């Protein structure tokens, strides 16, 4: 969830992500949270690289940023994608800067794990389309003309027949000002960044409480309900407000997954090895 949140720009504040990682480290220990530190570190270093690059390319035709991510992100290579010409120029320039700075490192581009915002001003009102790199390249072709044959566009990866003609629908309309085509293309239901961020934060809060419960129960073997609740609150108070409903939800899920069980005839929990 953190990987997706950071890549898709749903994280509200990288400093809050770092504090969350520190809380996890307190609960679980560094070996189990090392990956989380790598993720936030990569995002911070990528922002610095982007800032350095933008300083020397102030004449760019768009706002852009790059993410340089290590193997911990577990991203899969993609088939080659067609980039918009102006974007390919900046990609090549960034690659040259990066290779000059880190000569021993190897990297591959994963453009369709990124997204872009394209503004459409040819309709009855202005729309913003959130698209993948290849989708952006296709849409920007319609700045040159409004109709193309399938033959002219087939290198964009479209599954269409030779006699198909594709035209810009200038009568397009929608109740939304922002149209998310990227998540639809990836097979994910679209949702606003604010809702997505809130849901993933709630899931991370629950995971933190679960981790604290498991660690305490494992070290004790058997622990009373009130004692467990008090210690979980104490361990997570730096990042979480005391929340008995979250504690109850976490214990129920851990019982379902057989990490712990309720002690017979006593208000306590027993760790299941």
C-alpha atoms as one frame of an Amber mdcrd trajectory, in Angstrom:
protein
   0.000   0.000   0.000   2.829   2.410   0.770   4.457   1.652  -2.585   1.273
   2.519  -4.457   0.621   5.605  -2.339   4.087   7.028  -2.999   4.124   6.212
  -6.719   0.630   7.553  -7.367   1.232  10.736  -5.421  -1.428   9.939  -2.793
   0.898  10.571   0.142   0.004  13.845   1.835   3.379  14.420   3.497   6.644
  12.495   3.213   7.589  13.598   6.744   4.456  11.895   8.090   5.437   8.744
   6.168   8.851   8.858   7.854   7.326   9.263  11.319   5.044   6.331  10.585
   8.082   4.234   9.617   9.808   5.221  12.856   6.778   4.061  14.820   6.810
   0.750  12.949  10.520   0.364  13.728   9.807   0.915  17.432   7.205  -1.850
  17.335   8.838  -4.361  14.986  12.539  -3.545  14.970  14.742  -2.333  12.110
  15.238  -5.636  10.185  11.496  -5.959   9.517  11.034  -2.309   8.525  14.158
  -1.732   6.463  12.134  -1.796   3.224   9.873   1.003   4.451  12.921   3.183
   5.095  14.210   2.449   1.581  10.885   3.556   0.068  10.770   6.941   1.768
  14.498   7.467   1.230  14.096   6.846  -2.508  11.275   9.378  -2.745  13.319
  12.033  -0.929  16.433  11.487  -3.052  14.290  11.487  -6.219  12.851  14.869
  -5.286  16.365  16.238  -4.873  17.397  14.830  -8.259  14.298  16.297  -9.915
  14.971  19.699  -8.344  18.570  19.653  -9.574  17.441  18.684 -13.065  14.686
  21.303 -13.209  17.131  24.044 -12.253  19.067  23.371 -15.456  15.923  22.906
 -17.592  13.756  25.885 -16.719  12.575  26.114 -20.335  10.696  22.800 -20.095
   7.248  22.695 -21.710   5.650  21.026 -18.673   6.012  20.361 -14.960   7.453
  16.926 -14.323   9.240  14.811 -11.741  11.218  11.590 -11.773  11.232   8.697
  -9.300  14.445   6.658  -9.114  13.479   3.495  -7.253  15.532   0.548  -6.020
  14.731  -3.161  -6.195  12.775  -2.997  -2.915   9.853  -1.514  -4.834   9.450
  -4.798  -6.731   8.337  -3.128  -9.978   8.179  -5.295 -13.083   9.826  -4.282
 -16.387   7.449  -3.077 -19.089   7.395  -3.477 -22.818   8.760  -0.362 -24.592
   6.295   2.543 -24.662   6.026   5.475 -27.040   6.605   8.783 -25.277   5.493
  12.217 -26.372   8.459  13.744 -28.279   8.947  16.673 -25.877   8.911  14.257
 -22.913  11.427  11.918 -24.564  13.826  14.873 -24.815  13.667  15.470 -21.056
  13.908  11.739 -20.336  17.121  11.473 -22.345  18.537  14.573 -20.651  17.730
  13.235 -17.181  19.247   9.851 -18.024  22.443  11.555 -19.172  22.645  13.575
 -15.932  21.982  10.484 -13.804  24.536   8.309 -15.592  27.186  11.002 -15.265
  26.534  11.158 -11.538  26.204   7.407 -10.878  28.327   5.639 -13.461  28.148
   2.189 -11.854  24.360   2.023 -11.581  22.019   0.416 -14.075  18.391   1.343
 -14.449  15.411   0.844 -16.719  12.504   3.155 -17.430   9.001   2.083 -16.365
   6.943   4.884 -17.945   3.482   3.353 -17.585   3.870   3.153 -13.823   3.862
   6.936 -13.982   1.011   9.240 -14.823   0.462  12.638 -16.426  -2.228  15.287
 -16.431  -3.281  16.508 -19.867  -5.610  19.498 -20.170  -8.212  19.323 -22.935
  -9.371  22.766 -24.133 -11.159  21.718 -27.309 -14.464  20.826 -25.676 -17.386
  22.904 -24.381 -15.385  23.349 -21.181 -11.926  22.464 -19.940 -11.180  18.916
 -18.736  -8.107  17.393 -17.101  -7.283  13.827 -18.170  -5.073  11.678 -15.926
  -3.274   9.290 -18.279  -0.346   6.901 -18.635   2.729   7.799 -20.671   1.507
   5.934 -23.754  -2.001   7.380 -23.411  -0.527  10.866 -23.275   1.487  10.253
 -26.446  -1.685   9.132 -28.214  -3.825  12.046 -27.003  -1.245  14.661 -27.929
  -1.288  13.428 -31.525  -4.711  15.069 -31.812  -3.102  18.487 -31.414  -1.891
  18.029 -34.986  -5.139  16.776 -36.552  -8.521  15.476 -35.402  -8.734  12.238
 -37.429  -6.273   9.380 -37.908  -6.346   6.028 -39.611  -5.662   2.908 -37.574
  -2.457   2.451 -39.568  -1.125   5.791 -38.349  -1.817   4.991 -34.699  -1.205
   1.253 -34.477   2.327   1.679 -33.133   0.703   3.095 -30.009  -0.399  -0.458
 -29.145  -4.082  -0.175 -30.072  -5.951  -3.379 -30.988  -7.819  -2.050 -34.019
  -8.328  -3.139 -37.624  -6.698  -1.563 -40.659  -9.879   0.145 -41.888 -10.684
   1.810 -38.550 -10.711   5.596 -38.383 -10.268   7.349 -35.047 -11.567  10.888
 -34.637 -11.535  13.371 -31.788 -14.951  13.582 -30.159 -15.297  17.341 -29.788
 -18.769  16.852 -28.297 -17.348  14.982 -25.297 -18.969  15.917 -21.993 -18.754
  14.739 -18.405 -19.975  15.815 -14.990 -16.390  15.510 -13.742 -13.716  18.081
 -14.519 -10.994  15.487 -13.878 -11.170  12.212 -15.848  -8.939   9.404 -14.606
  -8.086   7.182 -17.579  -4.869   5.868 -16.038  -6.513   3.789 -13.291  -9.154
   2.522 -15.722  -6.358   1.446 -18.064  -4.628  -0.359 -15.169  -7.897  -2.083
 -14.217  -8.324  -0.143 -10.985 -11.568   1.661 -10.150 -10.978   5.429 -10.150
 -11.150   7.292  -6.882 -10.075  10.704  -5.687  -6.631  11.132  -4.165  -8.175
  12.276  -0.897 -10.324   9.142  -0.540  -7.446   6.907  -1.618  -5.081   8.545
   0.868  -7.593   8.218   3.706  -8.253   4.526   3.013  -4.591   3.606   2.826
  -3.846   5.564   6.017  -6.589   3.646   7.850  -5.149   0.355   6.610  -1.663
   1.383   7.761  -3.008   2.349  11.203  -4.607  -1.071  11.552  -1.408  -2.794
  10.431   0.616  -0.882  13.005  -1.735  -1.944  15.839  -1.734  -5.564  14.623
   2.070  -5.588  14.564   2.220  -4.240  18.116  -0.261  -6.858  19.370   1.629
  -9.742  17.759   4.995  -8.599  19.113   3.641  -8.191  22.667   1.725 -11.482
  22.611   4.734 -13.342  21.203   7.050 -12.033  23.926   4.582 -12.794  26.743
   2.871 -15.928  25.466  -0.253 -14.935  27.402  -1.396 -11.399  28.192  -4.506
  -9.926  29.808  -6.826  -7.801  27.665  -6.382  -4.597  29.672  -2.617  -5.034
  29.890  -2.340  -5.659  26.151  -4.458  -2.616  25.306  -2.419  -0.356  27.604
   0.897  -1.513  26.133  -0.309  -1.190  22.527  -1.443   2.373  23.239   1.911
   3.144  24.858   3.903   1.737  21.918   1.906   3.504  19.222   1.007   6.789
  20.927   3.661   8.726  18.998   1.652   8.348  15.806  -1.829   7.144  16.819
  -4.499   8.552  19.080  -5.806   5.938  21.573  -8.597   4.082  19.780 -10.263
   1.065  21.414 -12.321   0.336  18.289  -9.117  -0.003  16.245  -7.658  -2.298
  18.912 -10.811  -4.448  18.854 -10.718  -4.657  15.054  -7.045  -5.643  15.096
  -7.493  -8.398  17.704 -10.467  -9.872  15.842  -8.514  -9.987  12.584  -5.519
 -11.596  14.287  -7.794 -14.219  15.872  -9.305 -14.958  12.444  -5.812 -15.360
  10.969  -4.769 -17.518  13.964  -1.967 -15.314  15.261  -3.598 -15.200  18.693
  -6.587 -16.792  20.465  -8.743 -15.875  23.437  -7.817 -17.638  26.663 -10.487
 -19.990  27.994 -12.357 -18.646  31.023 -10.251 -15.498  31.208 -10.200 -12.042
  29.596  -6.795 -12.599  28.003  -5.090 -13.540  24.752  -2.670 -16.356  23.987
  -0.045 -16.217  21.239  -0.250 -19.072  18.690   3.259 -20.152  17.592
